[in-house]
Amino acid sequence: MKEHILPAIRLTLVCLVFFCGIYTLIVLGIAQLTNSKGKGEIIIENGKKYYANVGQKFTNDEYFRSRPSAVDYNAAGAAGSNKGPANPDYLKTVRQRIDTFLIHNPGIDKADIPSDLVTASGAGLDPHISVQGASIQVKRVAHVRGISESQLQQLVAQNTEKPLLGLFGTERVNVLRLNIALDKLK
Amino acid sequence: MNTEIFGVILMYALVIVIAIPLGRYIGKVFSNEKTWLDGLFNPVDKAFYKLAGVDSAKEMNWKQHLLSLLSINLFWFLLGMFVLMNMGWLPLNPDSNPSMGADLAFNTVTSFICNTNLQHYSGETGMSYLGQLILMLFQFISAASGISIAAVLFIAMKEKTTTRLGNSYFLFIRTCTRILFPIALVTAILLLFNGTPMTFGGKDTITNLQGDTVQVSRGPVAAFVSIKHLGTNGGGFFGPNSAHPLENPNYTTNIIEMVAQMIIPVALVFALGYILKRRRFAWIVYGVMTVGFLILTIPTIISEVNGNPAIARMGIGQPSGNMEGKEVRFGPVASAYWSIATTVISTGSVNAMHDSFMPLSGMNQLLGMMVNCFYGGVGVGFMNFYIFTILAVFISGLMVGRTPEFMGKKIEAREMKIAMIIALLHPLLILTGTGIASHLYAGNPEAYAGWLNNPGYHGFSEMLYEFTSSSANNGSGFEGLGDNTPFWNIACGIVMLMARYLPIIGPIAIAGSLAAKKYIPESAGTLKTDTLTFGLMIFAVIAIVAALSFFPALALGPIAAYFSLY
């Protein structure tokens, strides 16, 4: 055992310098070459700074809503709800969300509400909603803002992110980008 | 939906395309053959040997290998405990996060040196950047420990009689510099250019579009996330792991992280074929693992895409399936695929919350960890598979009335005893732990009310999952479990320690003892281990051991939950 202890300590220290020092600094250096300089993808709009990938809370009817969040879009302590699929409290919450949605969006067929609009995401910071989740809110936003529905449908289509190379993954709408574009319509 | 299916097919195809040449490269690195990176890394390795004061040429027997592994792991434990219990006042702590208490630090350090990365804290509030860097160091070196000890196993399986099995420092340092470092660096760069942050700045404060002020946690994420996956570690920089939009910003990063976590476990199988010059055997092993992986993956994808029947009954649509705990950018298919990949290969990172998956998906995640050798974690996955192979050789030998021989060496009572103990250790740890926890909870549900986030069968599954994840050195969780309590911290810590080191000691002892035996050349009477029949035999042994050990527990948890929901 003894002959292994000293090398163990020295080898660990060398690894410490190599990985925590050299490797980390190389990655940090290369980060400065990226557009965001390693600070995460940023959107600057009217002098205000937003994180493109970090979802935001929208409670006003004049904006497209994000998904429900277990942490109320607190990006300093992200988390999911961790509710199981049969949990009665959870199912009650979902039912309430559906009712609230119907109150805010009169004239919508309940069967058209996609589940992503009434369920919380894994991190509570989901920046996206499904395309259907955006289109179903068009009627409300158009009414509140006094813009035509077809114009808004077009805006949703413009802000739809296609699957990677058109082939891999999901279609989705970044709520923040959509709402920024919406504010510009005025 | 089709594009989502194409997405997971692409992820798997990329793994195979990379893993086959990578396996050959790893084989060369361990056999000390020429590779194209020699010019760069020969001087680096020399510096490592010199500064660490080790003689890389001295051959070791299996006991010396284990001693050197255990001594260095012991020192990592002490170093980790010191940093995590003092990080509050140590540098690199812009968010002023506090030091850890002893039980949480014990759990966290154990979990990272054991390549488990079970996390009873949240990165945003529970870890300073210095702490994160030390954990990142453990992600490199615990993975290197696992890979280099698997290399010892490969060397011991060669067809000759010897007690000299290479040098542990030589294998460890080469794994660090020539395998983990370059691939981790490339992965980190890809992540950086896809929007993953890498900064030492603390929390940022922004005003959102609606006018509310919010804080955004940041950090040196890219460097950490790359080795987190490559080394099948899985510990998240942020609490929600790779579901967090800064840790896994888009579908491209999801592909990168998914592929990174699978390439080394798969490549090691091909490295084995290269080192032993038994490609056919490697393909049989790969085939058995892949069949097991697909049997778990396909039903999970179907069950997530079909959605939650309780929500369907409310009358809304589920065009993208069960979305609770999932991110829209990944969708149900890629999330379900990830959840099985991460549990069969012991990564334990998540891109969706496992607690909110449908009951049968949860069962498949549990089964992935209970079997723990369909690919398996870097290095140790193959060691678990090796135990099942020894059992299969022995049973087949009995069935056809031949002396059980594996790779030209006789398997006798001593090897079989060790193999049986190791095969039964995993169910013993899981079921004992879950049994004690259930007993405590059932005896006094009010005192332990904080434990379970969900009532009924699913609550039992939360406890079962935590011990399964600890014993499989996986690290994912049904995160609803209120696990930052002395009971969970200490119990899971002990389980992780036993489940890490005993399944390393066992196979190395078997392989060491087999290597020292006389080599018997293959004859007409030898049981062929590189045939489809033998592949089926291994699969049957794995399935029977898993079913006998775990069916009753699964029936109480996910299976009961399934029948109450449908």
XYZ file of N, CA and C in Angstrom, chain B residues 272-400:
387
model
N -11.730 -4.359 -27.059
C -11.514 -5.719 -26.575
C -11.226 -6.653 -27.741
N -12.050 -6.555 -28.798
C -11.849 -7.382 -29.986
C -10.470 -7.151 -30.590
N -10.016 -5.888 -30.562
C -8.717 -5.556 -31.145
C -7.579 -6.127 -30.307
N -7.674 -5.953 -28.986
C -6.576 -6.387 -28.119
C -6.468 -7.908 -28.104
N -7.611 -8.593 -28.038
C -7.581 -10.057 -27.975
C -7.462 -10.695 -29.353
N -7.569 -9.879 -30.413
C -7.629 -10.398 -31.783
C -8.811 -11.361 -31.915
N -9.906 -11.026 -31.301
C -11.115 -11.848 -31.405
C -12.280 -10.949 -31.782
N -12.282 -10.515 -33.036
C -13.314 -9.584 -33.485
C -14.704 -10.194 -33.383
N -14.808 -11.489 -33.696
C -16.116 -12.139 -33.693
C -16.741 -12.106 -32.301
N -15.899 -12.386 -31.299
C -16.400 -12.353 -29.921
C -16.897 -10.950 -29.585
N -16.141 -9.929 -30.020
C -16.552 -8.547 -29.751
C -17.914 -8.254 -30.388
N -18.126 -8.751 -31.608
C -19.409 -8.492 -32.268
C -20.552 -9.209 -31.563
N -20.278 -10.411 -31.027
C -21.323 -11.118 -30.275
C -21.693 -10.317 -29.024
N -20.667 -9.830 -28.316
C -20.920 -9.017 -27.121
C -21.730 -7.777 -27.498
N -21.285 -7.110 -28.565
C -21.996 -5.916 -29.010
C -23.447 -6.245 -29.356
N -23.643 -7.397 -30.022
C -24.989 -7.800 -30.430
C -25.901 -8.011 -29.233
N -25.402 -8.730 -28.224
C -26.217 -8.983 -27.035
C -26.593 -7.659 -26.369
N -25.605 -6.769 -26.240
C -25.861 -5.479 -25.592
C -26.891 -4.678 -26.377
N -26.758 -4.690 -27.709
C -27.646 -3.882 -28.534
C -29.076 -4.406 -28.486
N -29.225 -5.741 -28.525
C -30.568 -6.301 -28.428
C -31.216 -5.862 -27.115
N -30.461 -5.966 -26.027
C -30.992 -5.544 -24.731
C -31.385 -4.075 -24.736
N -30.526 -3.240 -25.317
C -30.787 -1.800 -25.374
C -32.087 -1.521 -26.152
N -32.249 -2.194 -27.295
C -33.439 -1.940 -28.115
C -34.713 -2.441 -27.429
N -34.611 -3.574 -26.742
C -35.799 -4.117 -26.064
C -36.307 -3.124 -25.015
N -35.407 -2.379 -24.422
C -35.834 -1.378 -23.437
C -36.247 -0.068 -24.105
N -35.565 0.288 -25.200
C -35.788 1.614 -25.798
C -37.126 1.716 -26.522
N -37.428 0.732 -27.360
C -38.598 0.872 -28.239
C -39.911 1.016 -27.448
N -40.167 0.142 -26.464
C -41.431 0.327 -25.709
C -41.477 1.661 -24.965
N -40.317 2.154 -24.534
C -40.293 3.428 -23.812
C -40.702 4.567 -24.735
N -40.167 4.555 -25.955
C -40.540 5.608 -26.912
C -42.047 5.532 -27.174
N -42.557 4.311 -27.389
C -43.989 4.175 -27.689
C -44.820 4.688 -26.512
N -44.432 4.315 -25.302
C -45.264 4.698 -24.167
C -45.239 6.218 -23.939
N -44.122 6.881 -24.235
C -44.083 8.339 -24.070
C -44.854 9.047 -25.190
N -44.748 8.529 -26.411
C -45.437 9.172 -27.536
C -46.952 9.055 -27.362
N -47.398 7.928 -26.803
C -48.835 7.756 -26.623
C -49.422 8.672 -25.551
N -48.606 9.176 -24.676
C -49.098 10.157 -23.712
C -49.735 9.540 -22.485
N -50.270 10.429 -21.660
C -50.810 10.049 -20.366
C -52.323 9.853 -20.476
N -52.856 8.638 -20.237
C -54.298 8.410 -20.388
C -55.126 9.288 -19.448
N -54.568 9.625 -18.266
C -55.317 10.469 -17.338
C -55.516 11.867 -17.923
N -54.541 12.326 -18.710
C -54.675 13.651 -19.330
C -55.559 13.553 -20.569
N -55.453 12.427 -21.285
C -56.337 12.235 -22.451
C -57.796 12.300 -22.011
N -58.095 11.760 -20.826
C -59.478 11.756 -20.333
C -59.994 13.165 -20.051
N -59.091 14.129 -19.903
C -59.539 15.512 -19.665
C -60.004 16.163 -20.954
N -59.762 15.519 -22.079
C -60.300 16.021 -23.331
C -59.383 16.939 -24.117
N -58.112 17.048 -23.730
C -57.201 17.871 -24.542
C -56.378 16.956 -25.440
N -55.664 17.574 -26.378
C -54.865 16.773 -27.309
C -53.473 16.513 -26.757
N -52.870 15.388 -27.161
C -51.474 15.137 -26.784
C -50.666 14.845 -28.049
N -50.608 15.837 -28.965
C -49.901 15.578 -30.221
C -48.436 15.232 -29.991
N -47.835 15.734 -28.899
C -46.452 15.343 -28.659
C -46.342 14.503 -27.393
N -47.366 13.727 -27.099
C -47.249 12.723 -26.041
C -47.208 13.290 -24.641
N -46.564 12.532 -23.754
C -46.460 12.931 -22.357
C -45.422 14.029 -22.215
N -45.839 15.285 -22.008
C -44.897 16.406 -22.001
C -44.512 16.871 -20.605
N -45.096 16.305 -19.555
C -44.705 16.740 -18.210
C -43.225 16.392 -17.999
N -42.455 17.407 -17.585
C -41.025 17.174 -17.333
C -40.185 17.080 -18.586
N -40.789 17.360 -19.756
C -39.996 17.293 -20.991
C -39.886 18.668 -21.627
N -38.858 18.820 -22.467
C -38.608 20.078 -23.151
C -39.130 19.975 -24.580
N -39.754 21.077 -25.058
C -40.320 21.052 -26.413
C -39.224 20.850 -27.461
N -38.007 21.403 -27.203
C -36.977 21.302 -28.242
C -36.487 19.869 -28.457
N -36.676 18.990 -27.481
C -36.252 17.595 -27.676
C -37.432 16.707 -28.079
N -38.596 16.969 -27.527
C -39.764 16.153 -27.849
C -39.726 14.804 -27.159
N -40.840 14.051 -27.237
C -40.936 12.807 -26.467
C -40.011 11.701 -26.970
N -39.734 11.651 -28.272
C -38.936 10.537 -28.803
C -37.487 10.646 -28.321
N -36.879 11.828 -28.530
C -35.486 11.990 -28.129
C -35.350 11.925 -26.604
N -36.390 12.360 -25.868
C -36.322 12.296 -24.403
C -36.396 10.853 -23.929
N -37.306 10.060 -24.548
C -37.436 8.659 -24.153
C -36.156 7.900 -24.500
N -35.611 8.182 -25.683
C -34.371 7.528 -26.106
C -33.241 7.837 -25.131
N -33.122 9.110 -24.782
C -32.066 9.533 -23.855
C -32.233 8.822 -22.519
N -33.502 8.713 -22.046
C -33.724 8.173 -20.705
C -33.252 6.720 -20.618
N -33.351 5.962 -21.715
C -32.868 4.580 -21.683
C -31.359 4.537 -21.897
N -30.858 5.347 -22.834
C -29.407 5.369 -23.049
C -28.690 5.700 -21.742
N -29.189 6.694 -21.034
C -28.499 7.166 -19.841
C -28.596 6.148 -18.700
N -29.629 5.303 -18.711
C -29.725 4.310 -17.635
C -28.983 3.026 -17.984
N -28.963 2.603 -19.258
C -28.187 1.396 -19.553
C -26.691 1.661 -19.460
N -26.218 2.863 -19.812
C -24.779 3.079 -19.772
C -24.318 3.819 -18.530
N -25.160 3.932 -17.534
C -24.730 4.475 -16.242
C -24.247 5.918 -16.290
N -24.697 6.684 -17.291
C -24.378 8.117 -17.271
C -25.194 8.780 -16.164
N -26.496 8.683 -16.293
C -27.346 9.284 -15.280
C -27.634 10.747 -15.501
N -27.190 11.309 -16.645
C -27.655 12.661 -16.960
C -29.063 12.513 -17.524
N -29.870 13.546 -17.428
C -31.225 13.462 -17.959
C -31.513 14.676 -18.830
N -32.353 14.527 -19.857
C -32.824 15.702 -20.580
C -34.328 15.860 -20.401
N -34.896 15.048 -19.510
C -36.304 15.162 -19.126
C -36.403 14.518 -17.747
N -37.424 14.879 -16.975
C -37.482 14.395 -15.601
C -38.051 12.977 -15.536
N -37.230 12.035 -15.114
C -37.655 10.631 -15.110
C -38.861 10.380 -14.208
N -38.985 11.188 -13.165
C -40.100 11.020 -12.233
C -41.446 11.167 -12.934
N -41.480 11.950 -14.017
C -42.750 12.233 -14.686
C -42.975 11.365 -15.918
N -42.098 10.385 -16.162
C -42.324 9.472 -17.282
C -43.486 8.533 -16.942
N -44.040 7.890 -17.971
C -45.111 6.929 -17.765
C -44.560 5.707 -17.012
N -45.443 4.969 -16.307
C -44.943 3.893 -15.437
C -44.052 2.875 -16.148
N -44.442 2.434 -17.350
C -43.615 1.405 -17.997
C -42.276 1.961 -18.463
N -42.239 3.254 -18.809
C -40.956 3.870 -19.148
C -40.069 3.864 -17.921
N -40.661 4.203 -16.772
C -39.897 4.187 -15.518
C -39.363 2.789 -15.244
N -40.183 1.774 -15.546
C -39.719 0.406 -15.313
C -38.529 0.082 -16.213
N -38.596 0.517 -17.461
C -37.482 0.231 -18.365
C -36.210 0.957 -17.942
N -36.378 2.192 -17.420
C -35.204 2.905 -16.904
C -34.606 2.112 -15.744
N -35.483 1.631 -14.844
C -35.000 0.837 -13.711
C -34.299 -0.427 -14.206
N -34.902 -1.104 -15.204
C -34.298 -2.335 -15.707
C -32.921 -2.071 -16.328
N -32.801 -0.953 -17.019
C -31.502 -0.596 -17.596
C -30.428 -0.575 -16.522
N -30.766 -0.018 -15.353
C -29.789 0.078 -14.265
C -29.646 -1.242 -13.522
N -30.745 -2.022 -13.455
C -30.683 -3.292 -12.742
C -29.778 -4.277 -13.484
N -29.855 -4.255 -14.823
C -28.979 -5.114 -15.618
C -27.571 -4.514 -15.656
N -27.497 -3.215 -15.957
C -26.260 -2.448 -15.838
C -25.113 -2.964 -16.695
N -25.375 -3.663 -17.766
C -24.266 -4.084 -18.628
C -24.659 -4.064 -20.098
N -25.784 -3.448 -20.470
C -26.051 -3.236 -21.887
C -25.243 -1.999 -22.260
N -24.047 -2.225 -22.734
C -22.973 -1.242 -22.898
C -22.391 -0.926 -21.517
N -23.170 -0.358 -20.624
C -22.672 -0.094 -19.276
C -21.768 1.118 -19.217
N -21.389 1.525 -17.988
C -20.544 2.697 -17.800
C -19.153 2.446 -18.367
N -18.361 3.526 -18.556
C -17.038 3.357 -19.149
C -16.228 2.358 -18.314
N -15.808 1.280 -18.933
C -14.983 0.274 -18.251
C -15.801 -0.703 -17.454
N -16.503 -0.197 -16.427
C -17.196 -1.104 -15.517
C -18.366 -1.820 -16.182
N -18.950 -1.238 -17.227
C -20.042 -1.907 -17.931
C -19.586 -3.247 -18.464
N -18.396 -3.253 -19.063
C -17.906 -4.517 -19.586
C -17.565 -5.485 -18.456
N -17.116 -4.949 -17.316
C -16.778 -5.846 -16.199
C -18.025 -6.566 -15.692
N -19.163 -5.860 -15.659
C -20.409 -6.532 -15.281
C -20.770 -7.591 -16.302
N -20.567 -7.259 -17.566
C -20.877 -8.207 -18.628
C -19.986 -9.446 -18.503
N -18.745 -9.206 -18.109
C -17.775 -10.295 -17.936
C -18.267 -11.302 -16.897
N -18.839 -10.785 -15.799
C -19.375 -11.672 -14.757
C -20.476 -12.555 -15.336
N -21.384 -11.937 -16.110
C -22.460 -12.726 -16.711
C -21.896 -13.742 -17.712
N -20.822 -13.348 -18.412
C -20.207 -14.275 -19.362
C -19.659 -15.499 -18.635
N -18.972 -15.262 -17.507
C -18.423 -16.377 -16.719
C -19.564 -17.306 -16.285
N -20.671 -16.693 -15.809
C -21.810 -17.519 -15.398
C -22.341 -18.319 -16.583
N -22.438 -17.661 -17.747
C -22.978 -18.344 -18.929
C -22.072 -19.488 -19.362
N -20.755 -19.275 -19.300
C -19.810 -20.338 -19.656
C -20.010 -21.532 -18.735
N -20.132 -21.240 -17.462
C -20.260 -22.313 -16.483
C -21.552 -23.101 -16.710
N -22.664 -22.375 -16.861
C -23.952 -23.047 -17.036
C -23.961 -23.850 -18.344
N -23.459 -23.238 -19.449
C -23.424 -23.970 -20.717
C -22.565 -25.214 -20.572
N -21.449 -25.070 -19.877
C -20.558 -26.209 -19.666
C -21.299 -27.347 -18.989
N -22.062 -27.009 -17.955
C -22.833 -28.044 -17.251
C -23.870 -28.671 -18.175
N -24.502 -27.816 -19.005
C -25.582 -28.324 -19.854
C -25.082 -29.330 -20.879
N -23.888 -29.107 -21.432
C -23.395 -30.020 -22.460
C -22.365 -31.001 -21.903
